[in-house]
mmCIF file of N, CA and C in Angstrom:
data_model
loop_
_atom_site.group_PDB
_atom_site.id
_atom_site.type_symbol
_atom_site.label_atom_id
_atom_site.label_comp_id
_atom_site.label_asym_id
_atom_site.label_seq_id
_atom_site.Cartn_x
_atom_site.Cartn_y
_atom_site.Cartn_z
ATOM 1 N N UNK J 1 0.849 -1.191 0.000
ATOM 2 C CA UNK J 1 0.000 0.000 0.000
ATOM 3 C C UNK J 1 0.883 1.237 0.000
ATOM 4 N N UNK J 2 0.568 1.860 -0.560
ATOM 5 C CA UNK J 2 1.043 3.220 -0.761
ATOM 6 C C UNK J 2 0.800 4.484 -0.941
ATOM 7 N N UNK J 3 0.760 5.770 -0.212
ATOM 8 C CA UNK J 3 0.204 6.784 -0.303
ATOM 9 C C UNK J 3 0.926 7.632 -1.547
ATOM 10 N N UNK J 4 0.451 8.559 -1.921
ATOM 11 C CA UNK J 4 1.049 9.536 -3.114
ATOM 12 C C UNK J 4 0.667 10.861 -3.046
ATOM 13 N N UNK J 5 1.431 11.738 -2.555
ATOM 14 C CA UNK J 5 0.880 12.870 -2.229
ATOM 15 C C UNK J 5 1.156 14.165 -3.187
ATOM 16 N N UNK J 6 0.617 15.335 -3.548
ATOM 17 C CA UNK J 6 0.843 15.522 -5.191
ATOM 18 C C UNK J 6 0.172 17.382 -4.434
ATOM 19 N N UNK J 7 0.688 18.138 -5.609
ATOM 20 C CA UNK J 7 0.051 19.657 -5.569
ATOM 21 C C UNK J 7 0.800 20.530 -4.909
ATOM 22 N N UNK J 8 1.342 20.613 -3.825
ATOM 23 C CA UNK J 8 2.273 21.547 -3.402
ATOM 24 C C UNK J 8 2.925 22.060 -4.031
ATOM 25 N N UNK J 9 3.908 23.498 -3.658
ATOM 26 C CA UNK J 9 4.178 24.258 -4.342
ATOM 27 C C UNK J 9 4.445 26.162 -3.545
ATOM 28 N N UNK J 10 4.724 26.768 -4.746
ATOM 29 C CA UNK J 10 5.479 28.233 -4.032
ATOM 30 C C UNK J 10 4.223 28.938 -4.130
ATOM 31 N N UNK J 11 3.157 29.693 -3.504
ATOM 32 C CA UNK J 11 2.415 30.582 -3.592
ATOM 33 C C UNK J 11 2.262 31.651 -3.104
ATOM 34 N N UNK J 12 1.537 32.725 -3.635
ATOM 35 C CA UNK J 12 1.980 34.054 -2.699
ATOM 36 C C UNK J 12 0.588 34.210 -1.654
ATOM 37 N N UNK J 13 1.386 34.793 -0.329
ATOM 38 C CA UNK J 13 -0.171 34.810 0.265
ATOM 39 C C UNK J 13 -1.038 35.527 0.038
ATOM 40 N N UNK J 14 -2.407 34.285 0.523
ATOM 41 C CA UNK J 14 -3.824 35.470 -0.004
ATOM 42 C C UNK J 14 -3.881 34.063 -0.956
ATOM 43 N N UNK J 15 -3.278 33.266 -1.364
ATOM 44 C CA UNK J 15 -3.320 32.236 -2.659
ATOM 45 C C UNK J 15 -4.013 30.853 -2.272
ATOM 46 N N UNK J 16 -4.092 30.261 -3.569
ATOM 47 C CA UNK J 16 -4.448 29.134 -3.234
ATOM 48 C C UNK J 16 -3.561 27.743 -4.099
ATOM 49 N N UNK J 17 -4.186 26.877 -3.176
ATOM 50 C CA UNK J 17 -3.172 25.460 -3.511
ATOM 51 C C UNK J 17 -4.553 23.995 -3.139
ATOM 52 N N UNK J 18 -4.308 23.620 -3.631
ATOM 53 C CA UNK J 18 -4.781 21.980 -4.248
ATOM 54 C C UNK J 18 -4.572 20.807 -3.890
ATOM 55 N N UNK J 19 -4.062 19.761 -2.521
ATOM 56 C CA UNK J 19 -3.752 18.649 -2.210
ATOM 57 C C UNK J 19 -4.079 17.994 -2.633
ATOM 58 N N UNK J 20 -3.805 16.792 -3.378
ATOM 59 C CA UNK J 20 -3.931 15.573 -3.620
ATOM 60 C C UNK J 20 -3.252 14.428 -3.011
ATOM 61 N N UNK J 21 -3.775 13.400 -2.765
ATOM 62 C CA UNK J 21 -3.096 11.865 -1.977
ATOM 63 C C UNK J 21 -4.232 10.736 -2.644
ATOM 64 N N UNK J 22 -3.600 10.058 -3.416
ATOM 65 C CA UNK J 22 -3.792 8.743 -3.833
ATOM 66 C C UNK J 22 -3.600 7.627 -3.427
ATOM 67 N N UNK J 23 -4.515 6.436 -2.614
ATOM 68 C CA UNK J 23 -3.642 5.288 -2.199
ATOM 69 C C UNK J 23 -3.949 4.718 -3.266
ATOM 70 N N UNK J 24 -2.463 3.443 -3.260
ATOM 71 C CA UNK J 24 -2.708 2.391 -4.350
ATOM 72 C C UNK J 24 -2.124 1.320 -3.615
ATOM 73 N N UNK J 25 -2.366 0.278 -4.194
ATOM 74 C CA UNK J 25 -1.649 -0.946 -3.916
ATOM 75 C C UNK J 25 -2.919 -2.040 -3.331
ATOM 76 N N UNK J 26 -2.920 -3.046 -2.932
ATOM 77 C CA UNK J 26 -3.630 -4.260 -2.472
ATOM 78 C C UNK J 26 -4.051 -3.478 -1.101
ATOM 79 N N UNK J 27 -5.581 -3.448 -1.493
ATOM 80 C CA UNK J 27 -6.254 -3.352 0.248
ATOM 81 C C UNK J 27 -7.722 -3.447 0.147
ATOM 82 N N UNK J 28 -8.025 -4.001 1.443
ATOM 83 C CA UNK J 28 -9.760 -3.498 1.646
ATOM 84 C C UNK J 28 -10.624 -2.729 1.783
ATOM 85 N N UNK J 29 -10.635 -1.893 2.534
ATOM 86 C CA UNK J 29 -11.133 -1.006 2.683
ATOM 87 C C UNK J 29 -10.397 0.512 3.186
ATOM 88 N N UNK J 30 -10.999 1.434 3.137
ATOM 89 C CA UNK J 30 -10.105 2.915 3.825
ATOM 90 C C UNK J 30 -11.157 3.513 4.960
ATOM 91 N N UNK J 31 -10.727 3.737 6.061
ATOM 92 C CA UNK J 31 -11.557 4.181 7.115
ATOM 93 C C UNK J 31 -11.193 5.604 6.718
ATOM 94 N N UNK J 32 -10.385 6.227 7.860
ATOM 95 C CA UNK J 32 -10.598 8.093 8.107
ATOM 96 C C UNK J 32 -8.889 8.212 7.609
ATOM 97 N N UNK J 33 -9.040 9.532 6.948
ATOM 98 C CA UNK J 33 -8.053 9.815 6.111
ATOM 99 C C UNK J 33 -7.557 11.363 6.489
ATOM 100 N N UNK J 34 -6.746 11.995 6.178
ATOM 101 C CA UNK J 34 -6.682 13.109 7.001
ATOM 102 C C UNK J 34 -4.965 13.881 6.504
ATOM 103 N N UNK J 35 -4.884 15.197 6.400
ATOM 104 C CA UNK J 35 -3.690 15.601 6.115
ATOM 105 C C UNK J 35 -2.583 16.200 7.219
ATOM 106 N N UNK J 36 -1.688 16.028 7.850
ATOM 107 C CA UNK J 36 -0.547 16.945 8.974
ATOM 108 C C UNK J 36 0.154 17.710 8.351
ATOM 109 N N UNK J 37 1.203 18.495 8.703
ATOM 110 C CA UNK J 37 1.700 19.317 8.036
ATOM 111 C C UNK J 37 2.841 19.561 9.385
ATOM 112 N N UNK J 38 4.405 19.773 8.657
ATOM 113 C CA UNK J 38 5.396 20.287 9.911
ATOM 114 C C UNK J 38 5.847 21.058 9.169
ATOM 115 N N UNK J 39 6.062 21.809 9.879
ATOM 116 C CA UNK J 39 6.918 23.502 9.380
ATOM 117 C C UNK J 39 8.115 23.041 9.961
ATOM 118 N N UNK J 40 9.141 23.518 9.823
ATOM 119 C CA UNK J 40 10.749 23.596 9.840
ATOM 120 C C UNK J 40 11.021 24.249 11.708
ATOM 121 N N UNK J 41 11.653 23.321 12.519
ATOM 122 C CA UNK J 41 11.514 22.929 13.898
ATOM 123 C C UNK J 41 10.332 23.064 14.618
ATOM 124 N N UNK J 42 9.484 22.243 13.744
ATOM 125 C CA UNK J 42 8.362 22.109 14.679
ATOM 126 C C UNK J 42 7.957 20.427 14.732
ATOM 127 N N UNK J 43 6.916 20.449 15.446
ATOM 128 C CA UNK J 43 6.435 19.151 15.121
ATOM 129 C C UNK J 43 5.269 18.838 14.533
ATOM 130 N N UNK J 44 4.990 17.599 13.841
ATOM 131 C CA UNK J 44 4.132 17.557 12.951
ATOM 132 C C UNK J 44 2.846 17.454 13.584
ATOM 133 N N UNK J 45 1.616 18.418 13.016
ATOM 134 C CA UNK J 45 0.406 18.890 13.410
ATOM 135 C C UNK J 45 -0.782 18.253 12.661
ATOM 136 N N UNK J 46 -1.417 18.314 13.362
ATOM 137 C CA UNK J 46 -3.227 18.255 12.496
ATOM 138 C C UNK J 46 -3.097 18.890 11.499
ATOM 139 N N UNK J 47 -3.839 18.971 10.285
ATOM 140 C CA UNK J 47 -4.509 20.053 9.648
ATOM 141 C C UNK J 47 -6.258 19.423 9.755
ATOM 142 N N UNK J 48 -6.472 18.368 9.028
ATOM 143 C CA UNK J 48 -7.967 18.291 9.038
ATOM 144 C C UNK J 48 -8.028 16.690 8.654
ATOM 145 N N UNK J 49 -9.015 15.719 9.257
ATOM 146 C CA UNK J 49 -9.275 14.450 8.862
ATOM 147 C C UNK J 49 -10.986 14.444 8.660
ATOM 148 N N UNK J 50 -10.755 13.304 7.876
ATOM 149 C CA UNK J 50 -12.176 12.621 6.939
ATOM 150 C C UNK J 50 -12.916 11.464 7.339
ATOM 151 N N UNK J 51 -13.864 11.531 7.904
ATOM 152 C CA UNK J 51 -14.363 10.086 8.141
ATOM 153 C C UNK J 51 -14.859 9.214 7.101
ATOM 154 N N UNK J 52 -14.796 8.114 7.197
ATOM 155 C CA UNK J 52 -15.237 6.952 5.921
ATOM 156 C C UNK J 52 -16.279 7.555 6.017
ATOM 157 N N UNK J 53 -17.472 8.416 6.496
ATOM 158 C CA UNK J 53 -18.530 8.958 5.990
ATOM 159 C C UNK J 53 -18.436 10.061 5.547
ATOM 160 N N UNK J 54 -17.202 10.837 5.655
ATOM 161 C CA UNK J 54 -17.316 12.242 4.896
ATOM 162 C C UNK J 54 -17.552 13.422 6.057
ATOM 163 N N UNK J 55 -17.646 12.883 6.844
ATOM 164 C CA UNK J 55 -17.752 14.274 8.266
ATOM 165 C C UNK J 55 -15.964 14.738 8.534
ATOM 166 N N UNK J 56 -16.118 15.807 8.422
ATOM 167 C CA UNK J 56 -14.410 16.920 8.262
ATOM 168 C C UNK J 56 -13.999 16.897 10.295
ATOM 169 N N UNK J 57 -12.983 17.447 10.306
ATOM 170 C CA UNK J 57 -12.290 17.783 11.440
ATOM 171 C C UNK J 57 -11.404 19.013 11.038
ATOM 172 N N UNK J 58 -11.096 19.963 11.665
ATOM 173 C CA UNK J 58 -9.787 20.962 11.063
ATOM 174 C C UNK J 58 -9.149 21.126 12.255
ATOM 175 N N UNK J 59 -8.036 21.723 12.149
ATOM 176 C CA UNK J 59 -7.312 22.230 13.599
ATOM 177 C C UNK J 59 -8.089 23.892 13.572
ATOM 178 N N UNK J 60 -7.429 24.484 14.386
ATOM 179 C CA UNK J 60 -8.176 25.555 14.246
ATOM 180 C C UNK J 60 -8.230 26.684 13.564
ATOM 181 N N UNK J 61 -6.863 26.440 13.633
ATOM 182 C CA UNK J 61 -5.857 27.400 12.578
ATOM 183 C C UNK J 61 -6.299 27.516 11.326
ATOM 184 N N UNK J 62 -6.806 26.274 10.850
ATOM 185 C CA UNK J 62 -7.318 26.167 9.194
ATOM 186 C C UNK J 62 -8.489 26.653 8.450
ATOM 187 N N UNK J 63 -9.408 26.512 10.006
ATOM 188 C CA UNK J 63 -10.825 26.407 10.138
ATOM 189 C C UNK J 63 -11.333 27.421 9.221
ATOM 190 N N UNK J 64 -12.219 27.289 8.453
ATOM 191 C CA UNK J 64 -12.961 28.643 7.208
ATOM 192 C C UNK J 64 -12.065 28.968 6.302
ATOM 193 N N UNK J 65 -10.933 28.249 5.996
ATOM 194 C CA UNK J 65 -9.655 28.664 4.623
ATOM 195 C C UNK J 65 -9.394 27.462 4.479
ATOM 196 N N UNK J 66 -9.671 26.334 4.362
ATOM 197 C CA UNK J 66 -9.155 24.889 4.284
ATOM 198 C C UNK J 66 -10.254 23.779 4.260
ATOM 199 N N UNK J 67 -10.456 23.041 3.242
ATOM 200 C CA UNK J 67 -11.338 22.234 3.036
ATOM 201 C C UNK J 67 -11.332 20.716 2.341
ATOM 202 N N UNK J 68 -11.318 19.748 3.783
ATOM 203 C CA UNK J 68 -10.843 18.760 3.144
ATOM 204 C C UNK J 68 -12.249 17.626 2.606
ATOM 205 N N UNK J 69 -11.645 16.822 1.282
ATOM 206 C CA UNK J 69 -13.005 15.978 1.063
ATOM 207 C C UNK J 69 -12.127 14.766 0.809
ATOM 208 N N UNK J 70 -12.666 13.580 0.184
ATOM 209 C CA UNK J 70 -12.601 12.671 -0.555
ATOM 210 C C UNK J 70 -13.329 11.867 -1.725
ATOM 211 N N UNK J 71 -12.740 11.240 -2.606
ATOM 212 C CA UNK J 71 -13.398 10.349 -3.526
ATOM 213 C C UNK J 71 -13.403 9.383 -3.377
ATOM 214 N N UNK J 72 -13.998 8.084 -2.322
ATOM 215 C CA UNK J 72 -13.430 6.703 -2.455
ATOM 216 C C UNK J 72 -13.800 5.865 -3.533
ATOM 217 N N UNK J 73 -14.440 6.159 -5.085
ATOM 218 C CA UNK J 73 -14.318 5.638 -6.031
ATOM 219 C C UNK J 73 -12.669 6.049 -7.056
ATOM 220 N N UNK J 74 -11.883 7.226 -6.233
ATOM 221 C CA UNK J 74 -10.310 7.244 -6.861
ATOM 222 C C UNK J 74 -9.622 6.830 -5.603
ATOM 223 N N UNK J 75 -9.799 6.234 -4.271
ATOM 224 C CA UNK J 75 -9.307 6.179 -3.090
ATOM 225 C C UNK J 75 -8.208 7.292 -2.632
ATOM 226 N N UNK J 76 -9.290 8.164 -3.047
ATOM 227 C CA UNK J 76 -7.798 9.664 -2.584
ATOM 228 C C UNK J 76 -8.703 10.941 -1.834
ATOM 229 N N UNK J 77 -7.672 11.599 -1.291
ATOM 230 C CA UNK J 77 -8.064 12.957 -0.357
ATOM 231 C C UNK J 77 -7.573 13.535 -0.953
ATOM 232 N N UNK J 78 -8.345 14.851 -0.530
ATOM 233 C CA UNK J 78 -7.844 16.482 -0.912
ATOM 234 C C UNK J 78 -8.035 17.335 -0.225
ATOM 235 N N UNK J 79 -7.000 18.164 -0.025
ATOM 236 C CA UNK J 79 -6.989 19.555 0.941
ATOM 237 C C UNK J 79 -7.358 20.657 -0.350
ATOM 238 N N UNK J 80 -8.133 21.534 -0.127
ATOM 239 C CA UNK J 80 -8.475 22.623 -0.811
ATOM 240 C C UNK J 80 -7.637 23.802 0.224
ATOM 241 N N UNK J 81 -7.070 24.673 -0.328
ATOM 242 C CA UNK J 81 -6.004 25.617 0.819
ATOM 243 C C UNK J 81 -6.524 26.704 0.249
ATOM 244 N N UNK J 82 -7.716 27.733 0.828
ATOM 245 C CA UNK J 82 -7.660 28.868 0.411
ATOM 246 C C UNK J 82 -6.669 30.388 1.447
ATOM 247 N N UNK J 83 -6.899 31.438 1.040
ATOM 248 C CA UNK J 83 -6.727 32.219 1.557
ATOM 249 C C UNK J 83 -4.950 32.145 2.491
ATOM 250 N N UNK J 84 -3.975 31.645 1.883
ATOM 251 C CA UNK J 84 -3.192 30.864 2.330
ATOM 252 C C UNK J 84 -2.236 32.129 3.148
ATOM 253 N N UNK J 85 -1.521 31.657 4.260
ATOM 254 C CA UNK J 85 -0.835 32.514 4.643
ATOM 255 C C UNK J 85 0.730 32.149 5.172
ATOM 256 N N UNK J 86 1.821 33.155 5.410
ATOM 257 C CA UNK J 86 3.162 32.508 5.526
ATOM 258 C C UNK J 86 3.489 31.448 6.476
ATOM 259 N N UNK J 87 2.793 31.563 7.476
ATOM 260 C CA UNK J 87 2.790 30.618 8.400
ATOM 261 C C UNK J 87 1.848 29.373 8.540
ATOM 262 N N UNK J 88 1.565 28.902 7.069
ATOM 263 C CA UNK J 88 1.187 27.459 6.454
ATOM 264 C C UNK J 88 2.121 26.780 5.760
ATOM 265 N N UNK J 89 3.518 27.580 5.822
ATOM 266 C CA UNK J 89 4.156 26.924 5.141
ATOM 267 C C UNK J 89 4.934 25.760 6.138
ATOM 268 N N UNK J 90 4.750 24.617 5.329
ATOM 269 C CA UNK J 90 5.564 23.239 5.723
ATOM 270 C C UNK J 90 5.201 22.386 4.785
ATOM 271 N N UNK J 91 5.715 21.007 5.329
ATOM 272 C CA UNK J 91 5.813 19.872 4.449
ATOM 273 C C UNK J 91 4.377 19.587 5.101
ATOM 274 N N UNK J 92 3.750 18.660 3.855
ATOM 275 C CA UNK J 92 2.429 18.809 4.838
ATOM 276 C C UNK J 92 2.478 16.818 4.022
ATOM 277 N N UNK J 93 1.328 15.900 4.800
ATOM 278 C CA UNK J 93 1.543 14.878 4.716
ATOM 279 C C UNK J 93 -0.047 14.118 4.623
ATOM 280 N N UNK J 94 -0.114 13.570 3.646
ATOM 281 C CA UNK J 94 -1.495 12.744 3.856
ATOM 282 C C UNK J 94 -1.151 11.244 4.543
ATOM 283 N N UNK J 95 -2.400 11.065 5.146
ATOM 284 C CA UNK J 95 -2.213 9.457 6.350
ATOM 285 C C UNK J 95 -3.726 9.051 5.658
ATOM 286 N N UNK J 96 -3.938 7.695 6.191
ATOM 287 C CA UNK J 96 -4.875 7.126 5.754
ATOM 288 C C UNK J 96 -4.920 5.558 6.732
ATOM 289 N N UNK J 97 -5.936 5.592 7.282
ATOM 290 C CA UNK J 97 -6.341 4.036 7.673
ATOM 291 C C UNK J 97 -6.983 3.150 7.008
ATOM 292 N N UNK J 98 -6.160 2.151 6.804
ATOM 293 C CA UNK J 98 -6.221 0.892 5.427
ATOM 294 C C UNK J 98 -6.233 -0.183 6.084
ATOM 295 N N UNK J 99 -7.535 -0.797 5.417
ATOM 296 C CA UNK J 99 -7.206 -2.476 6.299
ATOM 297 C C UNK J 99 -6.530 -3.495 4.881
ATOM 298 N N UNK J 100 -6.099 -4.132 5.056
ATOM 299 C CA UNK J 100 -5.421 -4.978 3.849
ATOM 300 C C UNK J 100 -6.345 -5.610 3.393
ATOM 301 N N UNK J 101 -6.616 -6.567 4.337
ATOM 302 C CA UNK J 101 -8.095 -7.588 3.993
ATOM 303 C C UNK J 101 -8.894 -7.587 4.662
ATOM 304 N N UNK J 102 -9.810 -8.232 4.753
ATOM 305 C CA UNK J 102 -11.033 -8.431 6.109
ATOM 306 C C UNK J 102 -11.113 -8.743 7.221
ATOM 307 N N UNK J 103 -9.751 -9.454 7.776
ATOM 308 C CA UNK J 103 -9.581 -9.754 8.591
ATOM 309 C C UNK J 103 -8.792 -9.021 9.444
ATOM 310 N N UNK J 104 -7.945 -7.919 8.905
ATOM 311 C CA UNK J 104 -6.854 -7.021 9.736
ATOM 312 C C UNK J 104 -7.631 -6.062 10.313
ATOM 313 N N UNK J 105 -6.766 -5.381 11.414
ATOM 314 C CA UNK J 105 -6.997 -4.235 12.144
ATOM 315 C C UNK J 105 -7.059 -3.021 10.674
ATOM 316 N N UNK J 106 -7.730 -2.002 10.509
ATOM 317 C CA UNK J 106 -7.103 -0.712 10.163
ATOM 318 C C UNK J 106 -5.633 -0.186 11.178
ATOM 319 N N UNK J 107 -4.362 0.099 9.932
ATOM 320 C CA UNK J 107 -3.874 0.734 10.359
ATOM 321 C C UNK J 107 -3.495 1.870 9.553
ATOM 322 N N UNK J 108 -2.412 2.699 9.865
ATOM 323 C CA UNK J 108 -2.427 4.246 9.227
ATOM 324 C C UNK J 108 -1.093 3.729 8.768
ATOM 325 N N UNK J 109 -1.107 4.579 7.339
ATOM 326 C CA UNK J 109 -0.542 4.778 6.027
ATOM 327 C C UNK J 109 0.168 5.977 6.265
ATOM 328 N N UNK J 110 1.553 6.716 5.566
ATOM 329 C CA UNK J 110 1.839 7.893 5.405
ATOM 330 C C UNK J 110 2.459 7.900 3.972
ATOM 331 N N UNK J 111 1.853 9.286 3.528
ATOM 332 C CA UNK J 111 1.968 9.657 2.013
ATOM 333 C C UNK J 111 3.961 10.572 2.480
ATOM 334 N N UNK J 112 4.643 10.493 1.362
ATOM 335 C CA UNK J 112 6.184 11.052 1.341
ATOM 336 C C UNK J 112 5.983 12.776 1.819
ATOM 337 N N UNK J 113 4.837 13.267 1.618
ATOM 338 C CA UNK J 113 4.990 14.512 1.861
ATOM 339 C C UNK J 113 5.183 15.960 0.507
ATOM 340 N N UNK J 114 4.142 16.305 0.546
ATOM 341 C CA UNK J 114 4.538 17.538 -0.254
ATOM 342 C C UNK J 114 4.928 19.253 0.376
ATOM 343 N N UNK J 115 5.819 19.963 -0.381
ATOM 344 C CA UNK J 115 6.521 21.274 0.337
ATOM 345 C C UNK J 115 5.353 22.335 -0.053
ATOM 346 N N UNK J 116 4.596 22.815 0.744
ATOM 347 C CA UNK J 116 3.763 24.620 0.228
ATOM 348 C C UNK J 116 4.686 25.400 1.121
ATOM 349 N N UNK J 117 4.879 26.337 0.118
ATOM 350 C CA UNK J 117 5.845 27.403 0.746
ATOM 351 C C UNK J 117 4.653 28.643 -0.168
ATOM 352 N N UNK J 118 4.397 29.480 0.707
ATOM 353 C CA UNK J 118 3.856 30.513 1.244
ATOM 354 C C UNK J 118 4.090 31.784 1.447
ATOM 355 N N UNK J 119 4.518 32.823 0.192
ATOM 356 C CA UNK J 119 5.692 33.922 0.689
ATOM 357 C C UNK J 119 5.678 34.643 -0.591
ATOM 358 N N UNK J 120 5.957 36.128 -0.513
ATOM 359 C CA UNK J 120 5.569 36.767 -1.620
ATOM 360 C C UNK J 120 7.208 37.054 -2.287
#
């Protein structure tokens, strides 16, 4: 299984940016899916998770400029990043809980990470 995380990039603030995360590989099902993000000496944070029904979570910081959904007919998430500002910039990371087969626990997945840098 494998996450793929895609869209990041240099924007100026006030801008917007596009997340994408694709899982692929052999599995059963995907429970709650969700993106973090670490800025440069920090540690890695919330931004917002997805329930296998589609009900959102955000940190707070994000809350009303950030909008996450999914497609589980492409098994992928997306962060929508509006209104973006300098201090969103980090590596930001999609996770995902994947059961292999029917019989396993869900456990969590991590996508390599994409860079939004944030800065005029």
């Amino acid at each position: 299984v494998q996450l793929q995380a895609s869209g990041g990039g240099l924007v100026q603030p006030g801008g917007t940016l596009r997340l994408s995360c694709v899982a692929s590989g052999s599995f059963f099902s995907i429970n709650a899916m969700g993106w973090y993000r670490q800025a440069p000496g920090k540690q890695r944070e919330l931004v917002a998770t997805i329930t296998s029904d589609g009900s959102p979570n955000y940190a707070d910081s994000v809350l009303g400029r950030f909008t996450i959904s999914r497609d589980d007919a492409k098994n992928t998430v997306y962060l929508q990043m509006n209104s973006l500002k300098p201090e969103d910039t980090a590596v930001y990371y999609c996770n995902a809980h994947i059961r292999r087969n029917a019989i396993n626990y869900y456990r969590p997945y991590w996508g390599q990470g994409t860079l939004v840098t944030v800065s005029s």
